[in-house]
């Protein structure tokens, strides 16, 4: 697996430091925002599994987690093919504060579609936390409360992010060699 990598873009140490900061920031905001209301984290599967596992342990609050599955890059595609929410969203979100957790903000369609759908279900507030945001106008224009790292417009893998469902178990965020894609 390591032979397939061109270079590391964000190291596991940088990720750990930043996730701790994000956890503190989110916890502070929740103190202000929630005031006894319920707080639900909605990780977007599958890419956010590792991020959300680390992030939620940096948020010492009473929280439920309710994953959703969204498909935007089926199989080996590296450009967005349109977004679909797979399965049903929870139907008990009215009045709750929601934090969407995703691996990366690219075209922004995933976040736009989900935020809209959650507000439609009566969520009290919907905030978004992404580990990575690509340096492209579409991604920069989507409102997103918490961003781990801004990265160049390259296809990345690792720390949950995949290419054709591989490389999610890389501990760092890396760029694949061209011949691997
Ligand atoms: P968006 O809807 O275009 O913002 O895309 C978001 C989803 O596409 C993410 O949750 C990822 O699963 C996937 N994605 C976007 N860019 C990359 C990448 O560079 N590597 C791996 N997956 C990506
Ligand atoms: Mg993916």
Short mmCIF file of C-alpha atoms and ligand atoms in Angstrom, two decimals:
data_model
loop_
_atom_site.label_atom_id
_atom_site.label_comp_id
_atom_site.label_asym_id
_atom_site.label_seq_id
_atom_site.Cartn_x
_atom_site.Cartn_y
_atom_site.Cartn_z
CA UNK A 1 0.00 0.00 0.00
CA UNK A 2 2.77 2.48 0.93
CA UNK A 3 4.39 1.93 -2.49
CA UNK A 4 1.29 3.42 -4.14
CA UNK A 5 1.81 6.80 -2.48
CA UNK A 6 3.39 9.80 -4.15
CA UNK A 7 3.64 11.99 -1.06
CA UNK A 8 2.10 12.72 2.32
CA UNK A 9 0.10 15.93 2.46
CA UNK A 10 -1.03 15.98 6.11
CA UNK A 11 0.75 13.85 8.71
CA UNK A 12 -0.94 11.86 11.47
CA UNK A 13 0.64 14.20 14.04
CA UNK A 14 -0.77 17.31 12.35
CA UNK A 15 -4.17 15.62 12.16
CA UNK A 16 -4.14 14.68 15.85
CA UNK A 17 -3.25 18.23 16.91
CA UNK A 18 -5.90 19.79 14.71
CA UNK A 19 -8.62 17.33 15.75
CA UNK A 20 -7.98 18.22 19.39
CA UNK A 21 -8.33 21.93 18.54
CA UNK A 22 -11.53 21.33 16.60
CA UNK A 23 -12.94 19.34 19.52
CA UNK A 24 -12.26 22.22 21.90
CA UNK A 25 -13.77 24.76 19.54
CA UNK A 26 -16.92 22.67 18.98
CA UNK A 27 -17.29 21.99 22.71
CA UNK A 28 -17.08 25.72 23.48
CA UNK A 29 -19.70 26.51 20.84
CA UNK A 30 -22.00 23.78 22.15
CA UNK A 31 -21.88 25.30 25.61
CA UNK A 32 -23.19 28.51 24.12
CA UNK A 33 -25.63 26.98 21.68
CA UNK A 34 -27.25 23.95 23.24
CA UNK A 35 -28.38 24.97 26.72
CA UNK A 36 -29.86 21.56 27.48
CA UNK A 37 -31.05 20.83 23.93
CA UNK A 38 -30.04 17.55 22.37
CA UNK A 39 -26.89 17.36 20.27
CA UNK A 40 -26.52 14.82 17.45
CA UNK A 41 -23.44 14.14 15.36
CA UNK A 42 -24.16 12.96 11.82
CA UNK A 43 -21.05 11.45 10.22
CA UNK A 44 -21.18 10.94 6.48
CA UNK A 45 -20.21 7.35 5.71
CA UNK A 46 -17.88 5.94 4.79
CA UNK A 47 -15.13 8.54 4.50
CA UNK A 48 -15.60 10.15 7.93
CA UNK A 49 -15.36 6.99 10.06
CA UNK A 50 -11.86 7.60 11.35
CA UNK A 51 -12.26 11.36 11.68
CA UNK A 52 -15.50 11.12 13.65
CA UNK A 53 -14.08 8.42 15.93
CA UNK A 54 -11.20 10.74 16.87
CA UNK A 55 -13.26 13.93 16.92
CA UNK A 56 -16.07 12.69 19.14
CA UNK A 57 -13.55 11.63 21.78
CA UNK A 58 -12.41 15.27 21.93
CA UNK A 59 -15.96 16.46 22.69
CA UNK A 60 -16.80 15.59 26.32
CA UNK A 61 -20.56 16.21 25.93
CA UNK A 62 -23.67 14.10 25.94
CA UNK A 63 -24.07 13.27 22.26
CA UNK A 64 -25.80 10.76 20.01
CA UNK A 65 -24.36 9.69 16.72
CA UNK A 66 -26.51 8.93 13.73
CA UNK A 67 -24.51 8.09 10.59
CA UNK A 68 -25.84 8.66 7.09
CA UNK A 69 -24.58 7.15 3.91
CA UNK A 70 -24.12 9.37 0.90
CA UNK A 71 -22.75 8.24 -2.41
CA UNK A 72 -20.99 10.71 -4.66
CA UNK A 73 -17.91 8.97 -6.06
CA UNK A 74 -19.05 5.46 -6.98
CA UNK A 75 -16.20 2.98 -7.38
CA UNK A 76 -13.09 4.34 -9.02
CA UNK A 77 -14.52 7.72 -10.06
CA UNK A 78 -12.46 10.74 -8.99
CA UNK A 79 -14.94 13.40 -10.03
CA UNK A 80 -18.37 13.87 -8.48
CA UNK A 81 -21.22 11.96 -10.18
CA UNK A 82 -24.05 13.68 -8.29
CA UNK A 83 -25.12 13.05 -4.71
CA UNK A 84 -27.60 10.55 -3.31
CA UNK A 85 -28.57 9.99 0.32
CA UNK A 86 -28.76 6.24 0.71
CA UNK A 87 -31.52 5.07 3.04
CA UNK A 88 -33.63 7.20 5.36
CA UNK A 89 -32.51 10.09 7.54
CA UNK A 90 -33.55 9.76 11.20
CA UNK A 91 -37.06 11.17 11.69
CA UNK A 92 -36.55 12.46 15.24
CA UNK A 93 -34.29 15.44 14.56
CA UNK A 94 -36.80 18.22 15.24
CA UNK A 95 -35.47 20.76 17.74
CA UNK A 96 -32.03 19.20 17.90
CA UNK A 97 -28.62 20.68 17.22
CA UNK A 98 -26.84 18.79 14.47
CA UNK A 99 -23.17 18.58 13.56
CA UNK A 100 -22.52 17.03 10.14
CA UNK A 101 -19.04 15.47 10.04
CA UNK A 102 -17.46 14.77 6.67
CA UNK A 103 -14.01 13.90 5.42
CA UNK A 104 -13.62 16.46 2.65
CA UNK A 105 -15.37 19.39 1.03
CA UNK A 106 -14.95 19.14 -2.74
CA UNK A 107 -17.86 20.16 -5.00
CA UNK A 108 -19.88 20.89 -1.87
CA UNK A 109 -22.95 18.96 -3.10
CA UNK A 110 -22.89 16.46 -0.24
CA UNK A 111 -22.98 19.17 2.42
CA UNK A 112 -25.56 21.29 0.60
CA UNK A 113 -27.95 18.36 0.09
CA UNK A 114 -27.58 17.08 3.65
CA UNK A 115 -27.86 20.45 5.37
CA UNK A 116 -31.03 21.18 3.43
CA UNK A 117 -32.55 17.76 4.21
CA UNK A 118 -31.77 18.08 7.93
CA UNK A 119 -33.25 21.58 8.19
CA UNK A 120 -36.35 20.28 6.41
CA UNK A 121 -36.69 17.73 9.20
CA UNK A 122 -36.87 20.53 11.72
CA UNK A 123 -33.32 20.54 13.11
CA UNK A 124 -32.80 23.51 15.43
CA UNK A 125 -29.34 24.17 14.01
CA UNK A 126 -27.11 22.44 11.48
CA UNK A 127 -23.35 22.97 11.61
CA UNK A 128 -20.70 21.34 9.47
CA UNK A 129 -17.24 20.05 10.32
CA UNK A 130 -14.90 18.75 7.60
CA UNK A 131 -11.37 17.51 8.00
CA UNK A 132 -10.23 18.81 4.60
CA UNK A 133 -11.36 21.49 2.19
CA UNK A 134 -10.07 21.71 -1.36
CA UNK A 135 -8.79 24.98 -2.73
CA UNK A 136 -11.49 25.39 -5.38
CA UNK A 137 -14.24 28.03 -5.55
CA UNK A 138 -17.12 25.51 -5.19
CA UNK A 139 -15.71 24.22 -1.91
CA UNK A 140 -14.78 27.65 -0.56
CA UNK A 141 -18.28 28.98 -1.22
CA UNK A 142 -20.15 26.39 0.86
CA UNK A 143 -20.65 27.61 4.38
CA UNK A 144 -18.80 25.35 6.78
CA UNK A 145 -18.26 26.18 10.45
CA UNK A 146 -15.24 23.98 11.17
CA UNK A 147 -12.44 23.13 8.73
CA UNK A 148 -9.42 21.05 9.66
CA UNK A 149 -7.09 21.82 6.76
CA UNK A 150 -7.28 23.66 3.46
CA UNK A 151 -5.48 21.57 0.84
CA UNK A 152 -4.61 21.96 -2.85
CA UNK A 153 -7.01 20.62 -5.46
CA UNK A 154 -5.65 17.07 -5.61
CA UNK A 155 -7.24 13.69 -5.11
CA UNK A 156 -6.21 12.48 -1.66
CA UNK A 157 -6.53 9.23 0.28
CA UNK A 158 -5.98 8.05 3.83
CA UNK A 159 -7.43 8.71 7.30
CA UNK A 160 -10.78 7.43 6.01
CA UNK A 161 -10.59 8.78 2.46
CA UNK A 162 -10.55 6.20 -0.28
CA UNK A 163 -9.80 5.49 -3.87
CA UNK A 164 -12.13 2.67 -5.00
CA UNK A 165 -12.59 1.84 -1.30
CA UNK A 166 -8.88 1.26 -0.71
CA UNK A 167 -6.38 3.28 1.36
CA UNK A 168 -8.85 4.30 4.09
CA UNK A 169 -6.53 2.69 6.63
CA UNK A 170 -3.54 4.92 5.82
CA UNK A 171 -2.90 6.93 9.00
CA UNK A 172 -1.86 10.07 7.06
CA UNK A 173 -3.55 12.01 4.26
CA UNK A 174 -1.62 11.37 1.04
CA UNK A 175 -1.60 11.83 -2.73
CA UNK A 176 -1.54 8.65 -4.79
CA UNK A 177 0.92 8.05 -7.60
CA UNK A 178 -0.68 8.99 -10.92
CA UNK A 179 -0.37 5.44 -12.26
CA UNK A 180 -2.53 4.11 -9.38
CA UNK A 181 -5.65 6.00 -10.53
P1 LIG B 1 -18.52 16.77 -2.57
O1 LIG B 1 -19.98 16.43 -2.43
O2 LIG B 1 -18.12 16.93 -4.00
O3 LIG B 1 -18.07 17.92 -1.69
O4 LIG B 1 -17.69 15.50 -2.22
C1 LIG B 1 -17.59 15.03 -0.99
C2 LIG B 1 -17.30 13.55 -1.00
O5 LIG B 1 -16.56 13.11 -2.14
C3 LIG B 1 -16.43 13.27 0.19
O6 LIG B 1 -17.21 12.94 1.30
C4 LIG B 1 -15.55 12.15 -0.28
O7 LIG B 1 -16.12 10.91 0.04
C5 LIG B 1 -15.47 12.29 -1.77
N1 LIG B 1 -14.19 12.97 -2.18
C6 LIG B 1 -14.05 14.22 -2.64
N2 LIG B 1 -12.76 14.50 -2.89
C7 LIG B 1 -12.06 13.40 -2.56
C8 LIG B 1 -10.66 13.06 -2.58
O8 LIG B 1 -9.76 13.86 -2.92
N3 LIG B 1 -10.34 11.81 -2.17
C9 LIG B 1 -11.27 10.90 -1.74
N4 LIG B 1 -12.59 11.17 -1.70
C10 LIG B 1 -12.98 12.41 -2.11
MG1 LIG B 2 -15.41 8.51 -0.85
#
